[in-house]
PDB file of C-alpha atoms in Angstrom:
ATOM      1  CA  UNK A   1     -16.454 -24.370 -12.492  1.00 65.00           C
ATOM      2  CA  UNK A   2     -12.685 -22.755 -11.807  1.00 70.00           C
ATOM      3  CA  UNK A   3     -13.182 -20.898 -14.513  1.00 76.00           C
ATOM      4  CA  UNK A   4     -16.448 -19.174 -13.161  1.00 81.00           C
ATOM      5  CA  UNK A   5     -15.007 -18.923  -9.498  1.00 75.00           C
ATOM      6  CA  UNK A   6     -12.011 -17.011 -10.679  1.00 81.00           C
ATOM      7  CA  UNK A   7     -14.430 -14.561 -13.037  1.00 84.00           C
ATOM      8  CA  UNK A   8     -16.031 -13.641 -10.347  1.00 87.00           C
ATOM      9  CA  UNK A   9     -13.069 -13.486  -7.910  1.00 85.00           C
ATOM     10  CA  UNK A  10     -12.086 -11.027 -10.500  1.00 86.00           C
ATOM     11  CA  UNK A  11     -15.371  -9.422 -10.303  1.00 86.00           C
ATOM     12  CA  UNK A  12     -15.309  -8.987  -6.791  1.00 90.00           C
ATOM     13  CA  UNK A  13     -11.562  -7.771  -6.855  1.00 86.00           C
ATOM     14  CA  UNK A  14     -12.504  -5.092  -9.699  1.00 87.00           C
ATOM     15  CA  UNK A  15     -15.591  -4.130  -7.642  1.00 89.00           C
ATOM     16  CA  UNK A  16     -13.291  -3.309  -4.679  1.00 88.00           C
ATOM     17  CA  UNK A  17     -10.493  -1.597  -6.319  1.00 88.00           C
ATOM     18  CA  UNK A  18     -13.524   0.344  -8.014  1.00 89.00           C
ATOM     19  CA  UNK A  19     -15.048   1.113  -4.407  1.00 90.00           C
ATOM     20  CA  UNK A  20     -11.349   2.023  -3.024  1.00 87.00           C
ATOM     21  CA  UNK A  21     -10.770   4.536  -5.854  1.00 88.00           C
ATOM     22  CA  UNK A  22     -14.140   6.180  -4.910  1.00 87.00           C
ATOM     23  CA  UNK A  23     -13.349   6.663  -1.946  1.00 91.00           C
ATOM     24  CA  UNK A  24      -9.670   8.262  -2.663  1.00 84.00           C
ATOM     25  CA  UNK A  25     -11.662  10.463  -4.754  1.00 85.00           C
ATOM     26  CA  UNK A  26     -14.203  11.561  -1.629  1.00 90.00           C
ATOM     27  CA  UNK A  27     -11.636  11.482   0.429  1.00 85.00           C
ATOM     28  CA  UNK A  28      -9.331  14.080  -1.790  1.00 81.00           C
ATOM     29  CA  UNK A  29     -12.638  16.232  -2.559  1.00 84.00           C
ATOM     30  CA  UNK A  30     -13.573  16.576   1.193  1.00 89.00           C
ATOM     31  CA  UNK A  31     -10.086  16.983   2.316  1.00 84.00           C
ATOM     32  CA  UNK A  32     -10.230  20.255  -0.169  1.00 84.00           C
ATOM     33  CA  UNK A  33     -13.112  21.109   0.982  1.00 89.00           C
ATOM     34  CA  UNK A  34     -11.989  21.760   4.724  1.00 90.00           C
ATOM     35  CA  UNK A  35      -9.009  23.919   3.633  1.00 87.00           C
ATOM     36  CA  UNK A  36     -10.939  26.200   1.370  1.00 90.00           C
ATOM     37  CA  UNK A  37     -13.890  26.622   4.550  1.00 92.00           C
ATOM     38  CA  UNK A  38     -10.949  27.353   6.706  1.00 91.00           C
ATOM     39  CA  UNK A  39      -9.071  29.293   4.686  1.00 90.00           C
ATOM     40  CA  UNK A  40     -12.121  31.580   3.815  1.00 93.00           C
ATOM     41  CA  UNK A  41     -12.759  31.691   7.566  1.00 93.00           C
ATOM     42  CA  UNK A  42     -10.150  32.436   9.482  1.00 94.00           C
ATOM     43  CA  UNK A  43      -7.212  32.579   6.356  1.00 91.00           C
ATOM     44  CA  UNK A  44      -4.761  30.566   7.493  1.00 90.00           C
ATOM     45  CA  UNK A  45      -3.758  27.670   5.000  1.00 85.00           C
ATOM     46  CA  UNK A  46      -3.739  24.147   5.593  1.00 85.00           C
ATOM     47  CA  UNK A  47      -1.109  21.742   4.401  1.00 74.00           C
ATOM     48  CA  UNK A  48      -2.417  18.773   2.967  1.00 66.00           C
ATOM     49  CA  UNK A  49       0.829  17.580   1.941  1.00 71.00           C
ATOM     50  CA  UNK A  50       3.544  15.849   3.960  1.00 72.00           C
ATOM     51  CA  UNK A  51       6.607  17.557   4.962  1.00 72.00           C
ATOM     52  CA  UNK A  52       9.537  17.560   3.298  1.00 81.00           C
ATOM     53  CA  UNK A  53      11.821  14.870   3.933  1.00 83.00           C
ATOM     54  CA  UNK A  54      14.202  17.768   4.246  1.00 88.00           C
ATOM     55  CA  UNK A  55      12.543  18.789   7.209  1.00 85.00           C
ATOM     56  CA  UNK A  56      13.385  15.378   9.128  1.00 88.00           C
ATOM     57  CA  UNK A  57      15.831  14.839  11.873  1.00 90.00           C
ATOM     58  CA  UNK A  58      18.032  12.152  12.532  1.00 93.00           C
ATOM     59  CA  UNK A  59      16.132  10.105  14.560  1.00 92.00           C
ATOM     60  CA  UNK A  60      12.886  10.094  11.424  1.00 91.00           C
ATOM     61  CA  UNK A  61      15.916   9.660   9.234  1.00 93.00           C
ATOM     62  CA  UNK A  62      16.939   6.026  10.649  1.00 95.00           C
ATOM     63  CA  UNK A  63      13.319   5.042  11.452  1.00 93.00           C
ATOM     64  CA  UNK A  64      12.979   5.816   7.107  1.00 93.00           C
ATOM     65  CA  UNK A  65      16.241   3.520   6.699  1.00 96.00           C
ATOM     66  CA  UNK A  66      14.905   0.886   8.836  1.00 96.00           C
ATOM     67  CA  UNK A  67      11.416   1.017   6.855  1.00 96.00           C
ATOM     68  CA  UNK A  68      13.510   1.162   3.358  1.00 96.00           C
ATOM     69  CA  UNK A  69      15.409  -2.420   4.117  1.00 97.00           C
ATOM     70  CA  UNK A  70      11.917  -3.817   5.324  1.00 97.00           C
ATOM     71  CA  UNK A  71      10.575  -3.106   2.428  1.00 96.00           C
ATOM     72  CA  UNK A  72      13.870  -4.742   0.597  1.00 97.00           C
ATOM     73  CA  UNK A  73      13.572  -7.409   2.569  1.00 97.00           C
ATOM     74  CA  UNK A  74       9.753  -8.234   1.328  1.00 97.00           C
ATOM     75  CA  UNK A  75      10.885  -7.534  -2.511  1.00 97.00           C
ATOM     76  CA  UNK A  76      13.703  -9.909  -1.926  1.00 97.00           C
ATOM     77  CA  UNK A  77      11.537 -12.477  -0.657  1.00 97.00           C
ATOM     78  CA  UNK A  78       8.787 -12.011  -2.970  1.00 97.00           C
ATOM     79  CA  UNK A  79      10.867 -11.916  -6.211  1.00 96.00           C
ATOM     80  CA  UNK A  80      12.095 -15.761  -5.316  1.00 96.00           C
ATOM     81  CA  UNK A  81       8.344 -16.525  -5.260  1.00 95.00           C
ATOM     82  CA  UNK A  82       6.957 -14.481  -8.380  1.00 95.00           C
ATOM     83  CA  UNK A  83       8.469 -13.970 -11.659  1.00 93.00           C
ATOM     84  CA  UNK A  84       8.282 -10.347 -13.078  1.00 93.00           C
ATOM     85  CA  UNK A  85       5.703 -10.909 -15.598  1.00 95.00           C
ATOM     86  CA  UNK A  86       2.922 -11.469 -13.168  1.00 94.00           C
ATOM     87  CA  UNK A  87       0.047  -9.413 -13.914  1.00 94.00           C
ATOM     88  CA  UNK A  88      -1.703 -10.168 -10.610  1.00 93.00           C
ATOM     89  CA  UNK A  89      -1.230  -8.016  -7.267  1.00 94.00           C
ATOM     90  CA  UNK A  90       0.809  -8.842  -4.435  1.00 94.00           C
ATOM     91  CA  UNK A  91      -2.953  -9.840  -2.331  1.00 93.00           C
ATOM     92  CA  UNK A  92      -3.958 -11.784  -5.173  1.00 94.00           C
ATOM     93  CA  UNK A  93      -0.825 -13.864  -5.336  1.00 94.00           C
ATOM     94  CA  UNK A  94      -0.858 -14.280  -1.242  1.00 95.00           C
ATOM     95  CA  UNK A  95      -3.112 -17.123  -1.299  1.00 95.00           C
ATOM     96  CA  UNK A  96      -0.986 -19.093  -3.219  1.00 95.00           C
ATOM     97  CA  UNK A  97       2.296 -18.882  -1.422  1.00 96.00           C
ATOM     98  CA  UNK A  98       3.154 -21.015   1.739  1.00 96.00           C
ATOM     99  CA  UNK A  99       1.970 -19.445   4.898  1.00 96.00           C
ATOM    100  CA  UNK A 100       5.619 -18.816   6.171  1.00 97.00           C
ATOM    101  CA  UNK A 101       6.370 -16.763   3.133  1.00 97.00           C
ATOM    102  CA  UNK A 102       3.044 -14.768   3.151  1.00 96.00           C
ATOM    103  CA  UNK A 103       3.705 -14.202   6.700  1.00 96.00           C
ATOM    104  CA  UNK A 104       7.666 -13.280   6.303  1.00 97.00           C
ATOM    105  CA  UNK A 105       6.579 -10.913   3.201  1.00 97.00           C
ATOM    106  CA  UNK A 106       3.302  -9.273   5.374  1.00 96.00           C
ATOM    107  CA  UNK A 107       5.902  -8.883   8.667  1.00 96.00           C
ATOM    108  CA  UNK A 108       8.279  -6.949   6.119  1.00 97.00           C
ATOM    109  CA  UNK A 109       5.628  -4.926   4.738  1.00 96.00           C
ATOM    110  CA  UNK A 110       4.150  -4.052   8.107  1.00 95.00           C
ATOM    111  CA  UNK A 111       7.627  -2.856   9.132  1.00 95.00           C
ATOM    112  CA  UNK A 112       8.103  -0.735   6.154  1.00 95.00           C
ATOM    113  CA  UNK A 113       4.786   0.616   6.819  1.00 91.00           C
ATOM    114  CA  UNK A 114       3.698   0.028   3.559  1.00 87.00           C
ATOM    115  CA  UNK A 115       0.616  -2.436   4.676  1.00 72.00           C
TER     116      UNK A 115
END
């Protein structure tokens, strides 16, 4: 029975990463698709990259530091709760952790604005 919840747990998680990736994809196509209709229409060019990091001032500088040791933080934290071999993402491995860690490693990540 554990054995057929976590195949399709797995099923469900490959479904979704599937589904995500689609829409990356749409979301990448249509994106292009805006700056060639705009560029053909009026000829200005739209950046659809972020700006430089060169570009930032002080105060984007330290919000980036403060981001960078959140996210240090979280990697500290999570490394004394999963060894390097895992093969299983970070939201798979969640579950299984005590609810203070999950919510000291989410807090972190949140900060870092990675999640």
């Amino acid at each position: 029975m554990s054995g057929e919840l976590d195949a399709e747990r797995e099923r469900i998680a490959q479904a979704g990463r599937e589904a995500l990736a689609d829409i990356r994809r749409a979301s990448a196509e249509a994106s292009a698709a805006v700056v060639r209709v705009i560029e053909q229409e009026t000829g200005v060019t739209l950046a659809v990259t972020k700006p430089s990091v060169m570009d930032a001032h002080f105060p984007e500088l330290a919000r980036m530091e403060r981001q960078a040791a959140a996210y240090v933080e979280a990697m500290r934290i999570v490394r004394q709760w999963v060894l390097p071999s895992e093969t299983r993402a970070l939201g798979e491995l969640m579950p299984e952790l005590p609810e203070d860690v999950r919510e000291q490693i989410a807090d972190n990540l949140v900060r870092a604005g990675i999640s």
